[in-house]
PDB file of C-alpha atoms and ligand atoms in Angstrom:
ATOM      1  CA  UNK A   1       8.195   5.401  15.657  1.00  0.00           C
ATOM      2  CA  UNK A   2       9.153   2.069  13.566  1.00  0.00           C
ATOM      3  CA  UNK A   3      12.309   0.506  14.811  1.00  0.00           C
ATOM      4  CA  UNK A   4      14.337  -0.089  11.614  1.00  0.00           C
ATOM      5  CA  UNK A   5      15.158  -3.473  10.138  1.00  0.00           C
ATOM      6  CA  UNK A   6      19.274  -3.590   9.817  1.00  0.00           C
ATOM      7  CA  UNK A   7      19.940  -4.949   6.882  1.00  0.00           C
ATOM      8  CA  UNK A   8      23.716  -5.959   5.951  1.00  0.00           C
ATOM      9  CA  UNK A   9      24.806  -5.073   2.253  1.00  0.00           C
ATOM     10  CA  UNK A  10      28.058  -5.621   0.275  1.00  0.00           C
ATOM     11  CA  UNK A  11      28.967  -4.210  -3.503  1.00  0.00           C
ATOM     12  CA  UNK A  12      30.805  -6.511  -5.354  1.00  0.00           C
ATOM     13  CA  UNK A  13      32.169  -6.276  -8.545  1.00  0.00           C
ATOM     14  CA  UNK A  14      35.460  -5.133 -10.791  1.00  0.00           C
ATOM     15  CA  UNK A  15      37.331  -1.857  -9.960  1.00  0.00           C
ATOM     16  CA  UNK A  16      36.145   1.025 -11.362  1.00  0.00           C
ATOM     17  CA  UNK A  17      32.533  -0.433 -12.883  1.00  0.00           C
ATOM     18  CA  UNK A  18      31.061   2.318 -10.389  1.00  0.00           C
ATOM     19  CA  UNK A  19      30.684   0.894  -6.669  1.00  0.00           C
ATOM     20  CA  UNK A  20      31.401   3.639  -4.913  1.00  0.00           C
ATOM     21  CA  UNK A  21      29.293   5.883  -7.029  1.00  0.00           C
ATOM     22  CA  UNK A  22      26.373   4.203  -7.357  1.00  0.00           C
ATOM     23  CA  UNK A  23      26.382   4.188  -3.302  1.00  0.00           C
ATOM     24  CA  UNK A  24      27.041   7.869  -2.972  1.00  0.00           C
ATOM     25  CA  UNK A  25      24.044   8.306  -5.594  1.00  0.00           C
ATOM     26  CA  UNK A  26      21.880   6.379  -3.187  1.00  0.00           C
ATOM     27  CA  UNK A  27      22.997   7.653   0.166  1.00  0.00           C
ATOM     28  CA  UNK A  28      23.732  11.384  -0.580  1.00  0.00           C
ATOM     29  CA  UNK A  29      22.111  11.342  -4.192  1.00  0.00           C
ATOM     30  CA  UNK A  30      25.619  12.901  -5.506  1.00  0.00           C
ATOM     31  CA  UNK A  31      28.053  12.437  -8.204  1.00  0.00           C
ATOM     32  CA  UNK A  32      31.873  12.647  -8.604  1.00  0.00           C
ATOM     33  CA  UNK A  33      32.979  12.267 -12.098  1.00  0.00           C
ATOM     34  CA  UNK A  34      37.099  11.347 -10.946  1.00  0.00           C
ATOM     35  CA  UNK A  35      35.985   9.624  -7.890  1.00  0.00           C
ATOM     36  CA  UNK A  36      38.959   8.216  -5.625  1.00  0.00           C
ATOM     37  CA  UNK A  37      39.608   4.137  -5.727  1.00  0.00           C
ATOM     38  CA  UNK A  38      38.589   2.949  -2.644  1.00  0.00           C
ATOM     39  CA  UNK A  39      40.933   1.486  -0.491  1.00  0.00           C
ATOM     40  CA  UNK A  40      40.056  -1.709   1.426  1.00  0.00           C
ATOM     41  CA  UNK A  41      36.296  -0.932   2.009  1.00  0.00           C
ATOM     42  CA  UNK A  42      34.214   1.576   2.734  1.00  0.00           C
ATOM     43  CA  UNK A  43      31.126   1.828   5.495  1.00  0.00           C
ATOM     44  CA  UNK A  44      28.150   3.628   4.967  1.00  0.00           C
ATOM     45  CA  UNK A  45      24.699   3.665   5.919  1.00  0.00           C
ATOM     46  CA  UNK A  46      21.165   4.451   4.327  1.00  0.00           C
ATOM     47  CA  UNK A  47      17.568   4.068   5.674  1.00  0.00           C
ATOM     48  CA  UNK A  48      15.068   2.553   2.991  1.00  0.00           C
ATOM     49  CA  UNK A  49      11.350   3.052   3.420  1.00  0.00           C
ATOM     50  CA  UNK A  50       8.795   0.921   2.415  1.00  0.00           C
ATOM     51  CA  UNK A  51       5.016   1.052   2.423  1.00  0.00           C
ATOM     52  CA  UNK A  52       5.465  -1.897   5.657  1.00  0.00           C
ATOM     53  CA  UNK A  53       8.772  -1.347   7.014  1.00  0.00           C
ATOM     54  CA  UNK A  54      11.657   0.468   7.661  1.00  0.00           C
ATOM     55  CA  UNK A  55      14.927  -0.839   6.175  1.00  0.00           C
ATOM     56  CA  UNK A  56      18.616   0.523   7.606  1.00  0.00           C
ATOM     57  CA  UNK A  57      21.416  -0.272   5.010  1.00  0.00           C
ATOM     58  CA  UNK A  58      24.495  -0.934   6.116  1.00  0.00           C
ATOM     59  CA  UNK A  59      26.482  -0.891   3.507  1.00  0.00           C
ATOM     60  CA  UNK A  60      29.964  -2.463   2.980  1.00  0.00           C
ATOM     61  CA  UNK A  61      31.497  -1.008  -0.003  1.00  0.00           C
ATOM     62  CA  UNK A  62      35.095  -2.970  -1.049  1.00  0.00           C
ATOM     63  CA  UNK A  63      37.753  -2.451  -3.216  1.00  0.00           C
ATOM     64  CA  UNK A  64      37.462  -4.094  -6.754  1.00  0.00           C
ATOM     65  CA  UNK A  65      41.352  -4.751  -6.747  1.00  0.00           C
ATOM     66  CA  UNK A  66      42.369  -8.609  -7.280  1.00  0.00           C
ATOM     67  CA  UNK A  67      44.688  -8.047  -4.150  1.00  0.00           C
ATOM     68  CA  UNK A  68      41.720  -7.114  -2.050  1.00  0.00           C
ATOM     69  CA  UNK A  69      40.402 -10.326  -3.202  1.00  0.00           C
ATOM     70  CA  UNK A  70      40.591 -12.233   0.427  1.00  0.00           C
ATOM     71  CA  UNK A  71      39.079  -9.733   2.350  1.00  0.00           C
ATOM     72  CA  UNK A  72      36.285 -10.234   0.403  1.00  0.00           C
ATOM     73  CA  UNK A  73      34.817 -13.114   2.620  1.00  0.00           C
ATOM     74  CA  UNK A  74      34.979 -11.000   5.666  1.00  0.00           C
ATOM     75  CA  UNK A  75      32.475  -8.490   4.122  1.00  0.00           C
ATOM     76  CA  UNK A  76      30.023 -10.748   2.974  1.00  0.00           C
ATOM     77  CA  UNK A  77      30.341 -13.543   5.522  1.00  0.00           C
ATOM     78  CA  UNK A  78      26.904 -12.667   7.074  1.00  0.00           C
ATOM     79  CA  UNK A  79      25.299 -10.315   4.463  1.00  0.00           C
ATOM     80  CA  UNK A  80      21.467 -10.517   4.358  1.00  0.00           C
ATOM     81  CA  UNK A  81      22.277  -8.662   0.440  1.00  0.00           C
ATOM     82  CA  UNK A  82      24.466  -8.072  -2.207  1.00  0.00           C
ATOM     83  CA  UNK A  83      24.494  -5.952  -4.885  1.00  0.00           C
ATOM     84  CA  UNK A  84      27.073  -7.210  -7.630  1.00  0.00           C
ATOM     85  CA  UNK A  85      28.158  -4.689 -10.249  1.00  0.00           C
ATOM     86  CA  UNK A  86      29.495  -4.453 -13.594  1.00  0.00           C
ATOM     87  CA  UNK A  87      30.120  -2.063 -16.472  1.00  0.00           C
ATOM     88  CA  UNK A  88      27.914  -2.167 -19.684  1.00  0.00           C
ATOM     89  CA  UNK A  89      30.361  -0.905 -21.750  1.00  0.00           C
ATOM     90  CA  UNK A  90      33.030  -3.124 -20.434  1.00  0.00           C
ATOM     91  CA  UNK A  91      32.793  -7.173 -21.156  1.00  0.00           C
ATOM     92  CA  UNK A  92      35.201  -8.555 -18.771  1.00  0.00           C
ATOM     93  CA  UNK A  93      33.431  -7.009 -16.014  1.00  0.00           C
ATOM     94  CA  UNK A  94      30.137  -8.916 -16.476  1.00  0.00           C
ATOM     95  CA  UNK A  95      32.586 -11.975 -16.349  1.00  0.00           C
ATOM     96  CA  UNK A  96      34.090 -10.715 -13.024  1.00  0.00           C
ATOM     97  CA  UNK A  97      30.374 -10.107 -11.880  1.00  0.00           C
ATOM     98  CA  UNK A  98      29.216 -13.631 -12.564  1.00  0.00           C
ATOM     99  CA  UNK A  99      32.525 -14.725 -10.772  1.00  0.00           C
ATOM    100  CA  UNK A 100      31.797 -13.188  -7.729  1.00  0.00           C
ATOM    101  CA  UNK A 101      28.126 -14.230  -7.944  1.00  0.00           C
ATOM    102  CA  UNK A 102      29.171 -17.841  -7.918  1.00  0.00           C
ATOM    103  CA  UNK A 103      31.115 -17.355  -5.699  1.00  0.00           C
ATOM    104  CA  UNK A 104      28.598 -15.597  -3.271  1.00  0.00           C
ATOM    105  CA  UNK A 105      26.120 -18.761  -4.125  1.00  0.00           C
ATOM    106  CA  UNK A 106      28.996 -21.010  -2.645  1.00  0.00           C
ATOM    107  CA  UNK A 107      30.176 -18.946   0.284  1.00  0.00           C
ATOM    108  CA  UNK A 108      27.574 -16.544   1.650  1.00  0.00           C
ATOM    109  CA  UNK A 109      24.277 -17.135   3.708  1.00  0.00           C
ATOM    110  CA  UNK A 110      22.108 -19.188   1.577  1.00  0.00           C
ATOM    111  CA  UNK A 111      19.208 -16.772   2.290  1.00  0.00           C
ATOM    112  CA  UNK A 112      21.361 -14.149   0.853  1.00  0.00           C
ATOM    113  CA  UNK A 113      19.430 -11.543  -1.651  1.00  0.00           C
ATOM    114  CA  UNK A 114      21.683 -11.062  -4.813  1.00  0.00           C
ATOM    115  CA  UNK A 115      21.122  -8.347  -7.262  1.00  0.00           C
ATOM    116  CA  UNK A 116      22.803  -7.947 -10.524  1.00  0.00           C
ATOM    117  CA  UNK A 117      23.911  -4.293 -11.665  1.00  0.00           C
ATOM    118  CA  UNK A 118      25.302  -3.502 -14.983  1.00  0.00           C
ATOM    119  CA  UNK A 119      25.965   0.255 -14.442  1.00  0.00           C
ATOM    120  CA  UNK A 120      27.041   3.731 -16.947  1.00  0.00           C
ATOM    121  CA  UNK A 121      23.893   2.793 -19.015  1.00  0.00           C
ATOM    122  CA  UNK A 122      24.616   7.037 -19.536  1.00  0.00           C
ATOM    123  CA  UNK A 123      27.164   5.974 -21.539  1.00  0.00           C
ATOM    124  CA  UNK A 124      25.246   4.492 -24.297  1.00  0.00           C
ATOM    125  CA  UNK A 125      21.842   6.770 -24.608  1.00  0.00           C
ATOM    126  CA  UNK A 126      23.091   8.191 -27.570  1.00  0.00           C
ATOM    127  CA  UNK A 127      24.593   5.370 -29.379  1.00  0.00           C
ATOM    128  CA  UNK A 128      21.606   3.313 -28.900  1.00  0.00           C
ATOM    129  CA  UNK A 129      19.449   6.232 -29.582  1.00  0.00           C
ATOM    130  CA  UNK A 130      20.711   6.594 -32.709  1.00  0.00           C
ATOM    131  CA  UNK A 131      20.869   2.457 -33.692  1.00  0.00           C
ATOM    132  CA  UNK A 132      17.097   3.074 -33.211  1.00  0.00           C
ATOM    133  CA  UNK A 133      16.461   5.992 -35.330  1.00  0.00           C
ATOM    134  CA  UNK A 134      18.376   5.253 -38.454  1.00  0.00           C
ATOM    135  CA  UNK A 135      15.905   2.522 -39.147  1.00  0.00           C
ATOM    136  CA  UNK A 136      13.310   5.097 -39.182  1.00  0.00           C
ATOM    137  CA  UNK A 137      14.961   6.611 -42.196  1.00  0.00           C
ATOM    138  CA  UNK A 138      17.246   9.339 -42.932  1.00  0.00           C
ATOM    139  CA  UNK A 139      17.222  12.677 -41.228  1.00  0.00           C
ATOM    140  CA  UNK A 140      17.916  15.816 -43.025  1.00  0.00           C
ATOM    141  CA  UNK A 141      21.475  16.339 -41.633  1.00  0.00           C
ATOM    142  CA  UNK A 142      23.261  13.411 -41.324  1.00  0.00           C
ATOM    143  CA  UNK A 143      26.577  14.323 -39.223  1.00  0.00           C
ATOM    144  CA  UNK A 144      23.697  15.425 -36.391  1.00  0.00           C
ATOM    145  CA  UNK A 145      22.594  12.010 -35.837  1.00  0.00           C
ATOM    146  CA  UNK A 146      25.752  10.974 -36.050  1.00  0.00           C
ATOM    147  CA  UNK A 147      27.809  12.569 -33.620  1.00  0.00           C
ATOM    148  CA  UNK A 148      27.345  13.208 -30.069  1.00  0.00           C
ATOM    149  CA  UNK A 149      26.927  16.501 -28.361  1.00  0.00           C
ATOM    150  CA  UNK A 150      29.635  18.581 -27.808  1.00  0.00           C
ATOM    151  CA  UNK A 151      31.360  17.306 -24.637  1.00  0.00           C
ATOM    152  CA  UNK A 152      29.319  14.179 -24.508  1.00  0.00           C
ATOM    153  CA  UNK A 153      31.234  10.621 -24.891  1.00  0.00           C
ATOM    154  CA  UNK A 154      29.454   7.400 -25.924  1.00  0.00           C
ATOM    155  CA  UNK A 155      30.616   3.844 -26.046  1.00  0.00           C
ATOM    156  CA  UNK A 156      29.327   0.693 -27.405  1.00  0.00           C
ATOM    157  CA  UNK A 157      27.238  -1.799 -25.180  1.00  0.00           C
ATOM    158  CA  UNK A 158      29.526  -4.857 -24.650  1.00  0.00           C
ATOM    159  CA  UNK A 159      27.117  -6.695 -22.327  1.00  0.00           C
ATOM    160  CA  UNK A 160      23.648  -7.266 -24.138  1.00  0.00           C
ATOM    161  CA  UNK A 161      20.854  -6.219 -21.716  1.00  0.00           C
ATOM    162  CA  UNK A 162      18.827  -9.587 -22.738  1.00  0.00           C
ATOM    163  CA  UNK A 163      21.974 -11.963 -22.145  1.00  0.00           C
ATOM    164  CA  UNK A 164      22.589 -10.143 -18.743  1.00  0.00           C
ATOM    165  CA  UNK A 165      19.360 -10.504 -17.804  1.00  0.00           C
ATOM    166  CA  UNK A 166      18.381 -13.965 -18.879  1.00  0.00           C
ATOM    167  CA  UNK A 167      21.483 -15.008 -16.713  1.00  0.00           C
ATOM    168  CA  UNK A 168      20.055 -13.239 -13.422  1.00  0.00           C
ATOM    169  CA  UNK A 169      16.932 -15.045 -14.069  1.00  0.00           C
ATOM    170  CA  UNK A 170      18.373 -18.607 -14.259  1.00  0.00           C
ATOM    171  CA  UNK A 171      20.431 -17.574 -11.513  1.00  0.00           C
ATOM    172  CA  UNK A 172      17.826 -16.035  -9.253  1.00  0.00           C
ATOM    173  CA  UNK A 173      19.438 -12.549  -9.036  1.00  0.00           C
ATOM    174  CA  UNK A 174      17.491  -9.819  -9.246  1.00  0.00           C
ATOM    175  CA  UNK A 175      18.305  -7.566 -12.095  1.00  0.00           C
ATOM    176  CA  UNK A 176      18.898  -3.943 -12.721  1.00  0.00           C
ATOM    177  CA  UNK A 177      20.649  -1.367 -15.172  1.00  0.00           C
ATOM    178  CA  UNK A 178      21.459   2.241 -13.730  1.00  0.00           C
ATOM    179  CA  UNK A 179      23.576   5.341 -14.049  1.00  0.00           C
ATOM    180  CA  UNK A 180      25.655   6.354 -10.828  1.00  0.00           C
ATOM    181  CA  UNK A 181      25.897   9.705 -13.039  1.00  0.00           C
ATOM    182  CA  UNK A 182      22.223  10.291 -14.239  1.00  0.00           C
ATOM    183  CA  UNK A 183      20.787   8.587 -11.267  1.00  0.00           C
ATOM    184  CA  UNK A 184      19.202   6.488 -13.241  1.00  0.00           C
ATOM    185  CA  UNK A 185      17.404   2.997 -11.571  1.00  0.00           C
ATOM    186  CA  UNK A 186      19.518   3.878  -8.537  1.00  0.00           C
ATOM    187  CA  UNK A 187      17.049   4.055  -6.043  1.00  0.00           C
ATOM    188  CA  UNK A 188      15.230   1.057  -7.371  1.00  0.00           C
ATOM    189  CA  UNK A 189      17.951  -1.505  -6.849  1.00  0.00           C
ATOM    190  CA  UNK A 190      18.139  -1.026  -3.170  1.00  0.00           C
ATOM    191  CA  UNK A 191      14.059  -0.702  -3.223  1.00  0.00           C
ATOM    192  CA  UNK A 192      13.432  -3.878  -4.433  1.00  0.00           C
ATOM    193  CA  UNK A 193      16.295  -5.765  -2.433  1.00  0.00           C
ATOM    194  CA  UNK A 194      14.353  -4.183   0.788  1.00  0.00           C
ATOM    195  CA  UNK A 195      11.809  -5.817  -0.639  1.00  0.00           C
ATOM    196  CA  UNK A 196      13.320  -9.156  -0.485  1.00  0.00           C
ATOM    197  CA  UNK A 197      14.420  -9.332   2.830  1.00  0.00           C
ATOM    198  CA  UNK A 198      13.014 -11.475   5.265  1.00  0.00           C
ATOM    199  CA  UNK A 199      11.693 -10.147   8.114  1.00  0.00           C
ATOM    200  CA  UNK A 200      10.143 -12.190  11.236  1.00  0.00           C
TER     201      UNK A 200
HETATM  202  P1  GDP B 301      34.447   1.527  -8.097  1.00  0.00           P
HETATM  203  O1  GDP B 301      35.912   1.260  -8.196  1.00  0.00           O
HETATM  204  O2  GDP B 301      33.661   0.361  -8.598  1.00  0.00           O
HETATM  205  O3  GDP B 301      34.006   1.973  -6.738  1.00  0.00           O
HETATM  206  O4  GDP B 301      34.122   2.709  -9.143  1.00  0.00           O
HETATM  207  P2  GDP B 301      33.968   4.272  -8.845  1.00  0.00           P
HETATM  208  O5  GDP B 301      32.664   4.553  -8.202  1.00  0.00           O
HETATM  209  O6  GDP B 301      35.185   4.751  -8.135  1.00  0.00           O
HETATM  210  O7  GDP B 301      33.900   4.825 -10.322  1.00  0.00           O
HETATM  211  C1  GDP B 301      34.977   4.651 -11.248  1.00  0.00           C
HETATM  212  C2  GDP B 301      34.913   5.751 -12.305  1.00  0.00           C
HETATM  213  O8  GDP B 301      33.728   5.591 -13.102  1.00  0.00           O
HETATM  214  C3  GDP B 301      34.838   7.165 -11.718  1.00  0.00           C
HETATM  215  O9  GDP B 301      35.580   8.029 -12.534  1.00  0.00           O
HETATM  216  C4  GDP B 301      33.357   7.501 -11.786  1.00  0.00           C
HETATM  217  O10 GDP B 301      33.132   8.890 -11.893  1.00  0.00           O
HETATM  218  C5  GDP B 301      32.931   6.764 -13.045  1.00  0.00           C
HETATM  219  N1  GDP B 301      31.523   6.335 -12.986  1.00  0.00           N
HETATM  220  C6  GDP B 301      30.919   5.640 -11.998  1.00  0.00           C
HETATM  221  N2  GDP B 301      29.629   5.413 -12.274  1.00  0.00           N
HETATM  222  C7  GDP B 301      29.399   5.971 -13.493  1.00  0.00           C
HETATM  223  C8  GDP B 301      28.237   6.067 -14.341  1.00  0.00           C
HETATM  224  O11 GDP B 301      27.131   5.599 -14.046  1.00  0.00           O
HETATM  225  N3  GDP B 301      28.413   6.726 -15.520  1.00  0.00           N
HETATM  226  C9  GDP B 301      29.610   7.251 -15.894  1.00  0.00           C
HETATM  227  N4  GDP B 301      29.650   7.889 -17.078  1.00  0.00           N
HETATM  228  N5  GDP B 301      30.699   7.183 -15.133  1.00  0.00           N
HETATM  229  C10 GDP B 301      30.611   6.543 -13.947  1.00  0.00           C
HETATM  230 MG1   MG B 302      35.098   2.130  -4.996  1.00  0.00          MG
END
């Protein structure tokens, strides 16, 4: 049996933007929609395979609280990875996320593996659905293009996929957009950081 690669990982990024839940989508492919603040940071661990190797998470998942700000160091002081998270619906996130990339590009291993998140893309399917379908001309019944399903909330994107992206690129992050709710691109982020990682 292959001997799995250990592969350090800490989640970065403002509270609430979805940390914790994009990790417990990953590891136990679940979803709480009130989901506890995590206090301090949280420790949990996920094997990755790929078509060459065997990858074991470990996964340091912090508090987004400003006074949890200086432990910070201590969790990604010797990360091979980091996946740095924001909120699409939620501006001063992405400026928290690019803070804490900098931040990583100052402080962490040089070598380290940095992937941009900007996560609840579920919150926008409809609201973008619909930007895309007016321009196709009107439907019969206007208030059902309109309005979202019963039960279903929307919100506007404040962080434009191609300015996010175009950042990550001059940056060197990798780049993602996922769902912690639908599941959506969650697997893929840790995928292709695997994929990154040196191994000798
Ligand atoms: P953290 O502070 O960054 O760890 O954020 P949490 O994982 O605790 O999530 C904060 C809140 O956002 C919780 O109520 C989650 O249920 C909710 N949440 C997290 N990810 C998503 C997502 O992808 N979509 C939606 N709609 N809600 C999410
Ligand atoms: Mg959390």
């Amino acid at each position: 049996p292959q001997k799995p690669f250990q592969t350090k990982l800490v989640l970065l990024g403002e509270a609430a933007v979805g940390k914790s839940s994009v990790v417990l989508r990953f590891v136990q492919n679940d979803f709480q929609e009130n989901k506890e603040p995590t206090i301090g940071a949280a420790f949990l661990t996920q094997k990755c395979r790929l078509e060459d190797r065997l990858i074991k998470f470990e996964i340091w998942d912090t508090a987004g609280q400003e006074r949890f700000h200086s432990l910070a160091p201590m969790y990604y002081r010797n990360a091979q990875a980091s996946a740095v998270i924001y909120d699409v619906t939620k501006a001063s996130s992405f400026e928290k996320a690019k803070s804490w990339v900098k931040e990583l590009q100052r402080q962490a291993n040089p070598n380290i593996v940095i992937a941009l998140v900007g996560n609840k893309i579920d919150l926008l399917g409809r609201t973008e659905s619909v930007e895309e379908s007016t321009a196709q001309g009107e439907e019969d019944d206007e208030t059902a293009t309109a309005t979202p399903e019963a039960g279903a909330s929307s919100s506007l994107r404040a962080v434009p996929k191609d300015e996010a992206e175009a950042y990550a690129k001059e940056s060197g992050l990798l780049f993602f957009e996922t769902s912690a709710k639908t599941g959506e691109g969650v697997v893929e982020v840790f995928t292709e950081i695997a994929k990154k990682i040196p191994i000798d």
